[in-house]
XYZ file of N, CA and C in Angstrom:
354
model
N 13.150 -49.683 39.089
C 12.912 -48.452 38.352
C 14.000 -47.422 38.675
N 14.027 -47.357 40.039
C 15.438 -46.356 40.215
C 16.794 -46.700 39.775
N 17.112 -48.154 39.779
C 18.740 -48.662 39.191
C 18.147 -47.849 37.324
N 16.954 -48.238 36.723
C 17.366 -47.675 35.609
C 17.184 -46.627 35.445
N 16.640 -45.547 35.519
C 16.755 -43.907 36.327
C 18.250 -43.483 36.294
N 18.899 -43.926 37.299
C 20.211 -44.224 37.582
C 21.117 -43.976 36.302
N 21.097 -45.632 35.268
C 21.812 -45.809 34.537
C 21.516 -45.278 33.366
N 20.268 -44.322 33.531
C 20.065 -43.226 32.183
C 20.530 -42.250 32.332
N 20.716 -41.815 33.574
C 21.437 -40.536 34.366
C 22.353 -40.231 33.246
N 23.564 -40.524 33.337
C 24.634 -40.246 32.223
C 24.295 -40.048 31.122
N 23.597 -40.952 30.600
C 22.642 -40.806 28.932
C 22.199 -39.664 28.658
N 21.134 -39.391 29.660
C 20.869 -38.218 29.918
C 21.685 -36.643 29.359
N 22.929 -37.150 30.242
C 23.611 -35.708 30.291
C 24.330 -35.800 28.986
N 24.494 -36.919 28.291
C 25.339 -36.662 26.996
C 24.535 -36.156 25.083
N 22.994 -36.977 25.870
C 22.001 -36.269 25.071
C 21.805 -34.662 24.903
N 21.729 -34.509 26.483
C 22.278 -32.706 26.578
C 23.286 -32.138 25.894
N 24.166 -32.906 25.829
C 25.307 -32.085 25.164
C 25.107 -32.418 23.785
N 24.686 -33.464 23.448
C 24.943 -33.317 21.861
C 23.485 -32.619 21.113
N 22.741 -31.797 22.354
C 21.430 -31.328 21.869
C 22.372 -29.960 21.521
N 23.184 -29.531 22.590
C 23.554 -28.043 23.093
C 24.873 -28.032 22.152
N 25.423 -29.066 21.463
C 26.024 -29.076 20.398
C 25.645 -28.651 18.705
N 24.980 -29.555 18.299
C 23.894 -29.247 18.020
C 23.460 -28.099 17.176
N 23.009 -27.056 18.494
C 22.551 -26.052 18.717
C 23.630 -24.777 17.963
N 24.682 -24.854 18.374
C 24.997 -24.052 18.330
C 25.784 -24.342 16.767
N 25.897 -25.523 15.935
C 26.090 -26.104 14.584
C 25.189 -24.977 14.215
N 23.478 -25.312 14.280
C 22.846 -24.637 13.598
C 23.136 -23.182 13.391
N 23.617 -22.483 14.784
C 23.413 -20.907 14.960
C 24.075 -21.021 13.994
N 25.689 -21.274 14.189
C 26.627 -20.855 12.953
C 26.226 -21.349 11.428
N 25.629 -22.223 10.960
C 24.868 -22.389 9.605
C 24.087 -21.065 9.565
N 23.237 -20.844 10.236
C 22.440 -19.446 9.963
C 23.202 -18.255 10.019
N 24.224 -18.327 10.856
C 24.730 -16.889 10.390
C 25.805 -16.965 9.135
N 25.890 -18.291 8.813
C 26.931 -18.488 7.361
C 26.131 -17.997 6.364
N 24.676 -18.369 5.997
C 23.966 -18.167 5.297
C 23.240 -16.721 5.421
N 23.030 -15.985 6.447
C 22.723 -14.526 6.522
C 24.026 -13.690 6.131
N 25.145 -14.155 6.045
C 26.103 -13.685 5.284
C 26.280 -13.676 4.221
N 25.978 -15.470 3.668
C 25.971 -15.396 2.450
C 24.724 -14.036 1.461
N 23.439 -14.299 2.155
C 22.807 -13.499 1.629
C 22.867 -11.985 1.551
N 23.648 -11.492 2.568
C 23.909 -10.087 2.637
C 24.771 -10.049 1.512
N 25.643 -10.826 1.654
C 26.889 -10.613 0.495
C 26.442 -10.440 -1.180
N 25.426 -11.443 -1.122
C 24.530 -11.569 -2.495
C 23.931 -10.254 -2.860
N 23.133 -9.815 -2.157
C 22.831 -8.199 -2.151
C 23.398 -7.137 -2.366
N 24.587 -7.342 -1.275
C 25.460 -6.103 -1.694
C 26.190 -6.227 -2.803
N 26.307 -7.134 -3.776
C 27.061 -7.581 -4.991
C 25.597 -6.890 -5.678
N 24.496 -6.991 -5.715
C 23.479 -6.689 -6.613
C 23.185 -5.807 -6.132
N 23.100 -4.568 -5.331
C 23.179 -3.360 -5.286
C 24.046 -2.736 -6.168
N 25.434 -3.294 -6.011
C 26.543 -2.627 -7.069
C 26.304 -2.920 -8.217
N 25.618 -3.980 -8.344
C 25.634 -4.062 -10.100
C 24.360 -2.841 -10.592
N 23.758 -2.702 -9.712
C 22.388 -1.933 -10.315
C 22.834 -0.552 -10.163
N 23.746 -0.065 -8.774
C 24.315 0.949 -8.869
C 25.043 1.457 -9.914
N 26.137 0.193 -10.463
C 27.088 0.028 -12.008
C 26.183 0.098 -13.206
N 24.838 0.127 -12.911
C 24.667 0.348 -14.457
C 24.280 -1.289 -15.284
N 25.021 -2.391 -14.381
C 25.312 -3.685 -14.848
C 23.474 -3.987 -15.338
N 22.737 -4.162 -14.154
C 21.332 -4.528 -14.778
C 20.290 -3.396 -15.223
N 19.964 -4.166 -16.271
C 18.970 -2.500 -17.308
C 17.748 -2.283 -16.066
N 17.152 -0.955 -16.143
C 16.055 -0.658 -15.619
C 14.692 -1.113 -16.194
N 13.537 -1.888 -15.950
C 12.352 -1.820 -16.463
C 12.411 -1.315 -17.846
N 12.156 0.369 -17.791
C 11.800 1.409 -18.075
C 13.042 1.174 -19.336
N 14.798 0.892 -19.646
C 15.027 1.159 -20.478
C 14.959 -0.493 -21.283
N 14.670 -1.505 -20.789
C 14.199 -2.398 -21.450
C 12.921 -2.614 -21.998
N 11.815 -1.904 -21.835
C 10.703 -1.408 -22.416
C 10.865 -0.507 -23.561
N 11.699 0.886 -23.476
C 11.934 1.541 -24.268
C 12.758 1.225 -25.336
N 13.429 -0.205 -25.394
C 14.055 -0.348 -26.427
C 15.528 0.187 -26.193
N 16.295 0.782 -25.034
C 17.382 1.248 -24.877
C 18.532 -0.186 -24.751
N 18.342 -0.829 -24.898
C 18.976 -2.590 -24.255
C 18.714 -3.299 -25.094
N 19.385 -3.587 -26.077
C 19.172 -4.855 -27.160
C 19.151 -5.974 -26.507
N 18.364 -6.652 -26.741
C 18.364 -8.382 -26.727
C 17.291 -9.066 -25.896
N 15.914 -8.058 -25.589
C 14.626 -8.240 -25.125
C 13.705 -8.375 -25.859
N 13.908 -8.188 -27.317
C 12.448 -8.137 -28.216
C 11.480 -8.872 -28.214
N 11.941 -10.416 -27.465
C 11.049 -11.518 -27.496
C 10.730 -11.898 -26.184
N 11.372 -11.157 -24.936
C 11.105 -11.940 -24.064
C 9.893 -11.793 -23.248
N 9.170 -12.778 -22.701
C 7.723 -13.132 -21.880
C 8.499 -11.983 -20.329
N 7.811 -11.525 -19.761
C 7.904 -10.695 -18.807
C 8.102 -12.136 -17.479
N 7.428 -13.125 -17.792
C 7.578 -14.550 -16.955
C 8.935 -14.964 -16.959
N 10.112 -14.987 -18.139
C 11.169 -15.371 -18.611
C 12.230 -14.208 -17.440
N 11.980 -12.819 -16.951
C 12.970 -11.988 -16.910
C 12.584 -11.853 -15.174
N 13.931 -11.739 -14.505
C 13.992 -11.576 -13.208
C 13.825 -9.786 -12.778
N 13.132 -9.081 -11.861
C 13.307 -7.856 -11.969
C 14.129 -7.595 -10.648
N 15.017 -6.282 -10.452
C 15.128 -6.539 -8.901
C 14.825 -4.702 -8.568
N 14.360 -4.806 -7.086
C 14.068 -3.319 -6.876
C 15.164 -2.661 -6.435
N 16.028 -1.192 -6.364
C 16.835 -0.836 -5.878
C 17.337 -1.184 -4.632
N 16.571 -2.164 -3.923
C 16.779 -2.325 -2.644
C 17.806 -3.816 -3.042
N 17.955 -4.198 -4.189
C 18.411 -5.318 -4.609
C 17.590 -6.656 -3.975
N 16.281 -6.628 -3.972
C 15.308 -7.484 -3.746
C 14.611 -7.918 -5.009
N 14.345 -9.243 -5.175
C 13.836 -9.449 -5.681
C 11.997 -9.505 -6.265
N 11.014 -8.603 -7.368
C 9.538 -8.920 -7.082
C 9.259 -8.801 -8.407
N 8.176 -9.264 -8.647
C 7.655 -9.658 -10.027
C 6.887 -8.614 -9.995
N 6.456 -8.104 -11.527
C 5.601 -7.081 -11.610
C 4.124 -8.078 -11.892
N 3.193 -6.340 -11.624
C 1.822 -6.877 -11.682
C 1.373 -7.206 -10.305
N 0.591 -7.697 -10.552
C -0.215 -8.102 -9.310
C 0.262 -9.457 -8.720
N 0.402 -9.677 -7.421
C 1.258 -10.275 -6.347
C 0.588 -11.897 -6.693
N -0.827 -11.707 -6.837
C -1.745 -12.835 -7.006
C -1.876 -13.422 -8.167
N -1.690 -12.732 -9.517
C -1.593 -13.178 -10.605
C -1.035 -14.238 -11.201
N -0.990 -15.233 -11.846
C -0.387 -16.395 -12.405
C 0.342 -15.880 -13.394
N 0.494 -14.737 -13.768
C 1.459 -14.275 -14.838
C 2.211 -13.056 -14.352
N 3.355 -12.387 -14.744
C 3.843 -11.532 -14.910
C 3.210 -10.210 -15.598
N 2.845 -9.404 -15.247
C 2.215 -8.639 -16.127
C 2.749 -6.574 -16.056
N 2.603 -5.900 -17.155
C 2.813 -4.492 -17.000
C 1.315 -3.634 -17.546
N 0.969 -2.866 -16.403
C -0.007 -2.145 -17.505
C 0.119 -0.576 -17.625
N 0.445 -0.572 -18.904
C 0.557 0.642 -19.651
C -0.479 1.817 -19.476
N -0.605 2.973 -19.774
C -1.711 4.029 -19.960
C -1.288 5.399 -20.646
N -2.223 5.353 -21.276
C -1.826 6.714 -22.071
C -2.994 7.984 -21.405
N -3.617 7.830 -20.552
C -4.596 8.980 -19.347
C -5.676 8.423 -19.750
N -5.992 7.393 -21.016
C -7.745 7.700 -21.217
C -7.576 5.963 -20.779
N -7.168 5.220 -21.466
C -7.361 3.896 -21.425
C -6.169 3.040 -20.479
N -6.005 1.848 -20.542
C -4.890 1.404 -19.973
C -4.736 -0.219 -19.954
N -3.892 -0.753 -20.865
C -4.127 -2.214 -21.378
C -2.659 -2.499 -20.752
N -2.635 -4.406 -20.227
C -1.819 -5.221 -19.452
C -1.250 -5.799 -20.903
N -0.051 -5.751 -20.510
C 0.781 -6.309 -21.526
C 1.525 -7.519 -20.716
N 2.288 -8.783 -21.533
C 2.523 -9.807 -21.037
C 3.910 -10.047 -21.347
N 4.582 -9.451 -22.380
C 5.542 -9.645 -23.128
C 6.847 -8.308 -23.535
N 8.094 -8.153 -23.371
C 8.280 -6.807 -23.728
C 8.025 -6.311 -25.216
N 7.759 -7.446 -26.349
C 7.491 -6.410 -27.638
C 5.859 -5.830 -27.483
N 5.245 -6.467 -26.802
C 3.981 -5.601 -26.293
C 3.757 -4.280 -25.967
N 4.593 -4.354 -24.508
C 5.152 -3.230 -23.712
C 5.509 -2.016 -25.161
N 6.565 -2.345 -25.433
C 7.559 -1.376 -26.629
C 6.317 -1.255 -27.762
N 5.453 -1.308 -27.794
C 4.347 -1.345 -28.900
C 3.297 0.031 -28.282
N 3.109 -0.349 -27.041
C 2.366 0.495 -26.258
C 3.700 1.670 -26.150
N 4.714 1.572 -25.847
C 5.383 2.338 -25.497
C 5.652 3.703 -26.050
C-alpha cells in the first residue's frame, strides 16, 4: 500500500497543477466575458443616450414608424440602465401594457392596441 501511495505521490502533484491551471483558464474566461458584457452595455447606453432606440412611450404614440403590427412579445425593451425587462407583470406568460384614463384601465397586448387606447 505504501510503494503505491508512493507512486501516486507525483500524480498527485501534477493533478494539482493541472487543477490550479485550470483554475485560473476559468478566472480569465470570466473576466473575458464580464468585459464582454460591460462593453455590450455601454454600447446600449449610447445608443439609448443617441436617440438610436425609440422610447416605449414614442412607439406607443405613433412617433416611430414601423410598429403598427407588432405583438409587445415580438419587441425587446431596455431600461435606461441599458438592461434588459419585459413589461407587465414579471409572472405573466405574455408581454403586456396597461393603459388608464383615471376611471378604468384595460391591458393591451399589441402596439396598435396600445395607440388605440392612446
Amino acid at each position: 500500500m505504501r510503494a503505491l501511495e508512493k507512486e501516486a505521490l507525483p500524480l498527485q502533484a501534477q493533478v494539482d497543477d493541472l487543477r490550479a491551471r485550470a483554475q485560473v483558464i476559468r478566472t480569465e474566461l470570466r473576466r473575458r466575458a464580464r468585459v464582454e458584457q460591460l462593453s455590450a452595455r455601454q454600447a446600449s447606453r449610447a445608443r439609448l443616450a443617441g436617440g438610436e432606440l425609440p422610447a416605449i412611450e414614442d412607439v406607443v404614440a405613433g412617433a416611430v414608424p414601423g410598429f403598427d403590427s407588432a405583438g409587445l412579445d415580438d419587441l425587446r425593451f431596455m431600461r435606461e440602465s441599458a438592461t434588459e425587462v419585459r413589461v407587465g407583470y414579471a409572472s405573466a406568460s405574455r408581454q403586456s401594457l396597461s393603459l388608464t384614463d383615471g376611471a378604468a384601465t384595460e391591458e393591451v397586448f399589441d402596439i396598435a392596441a396600445a395607440r388605440e387606447l392612446w
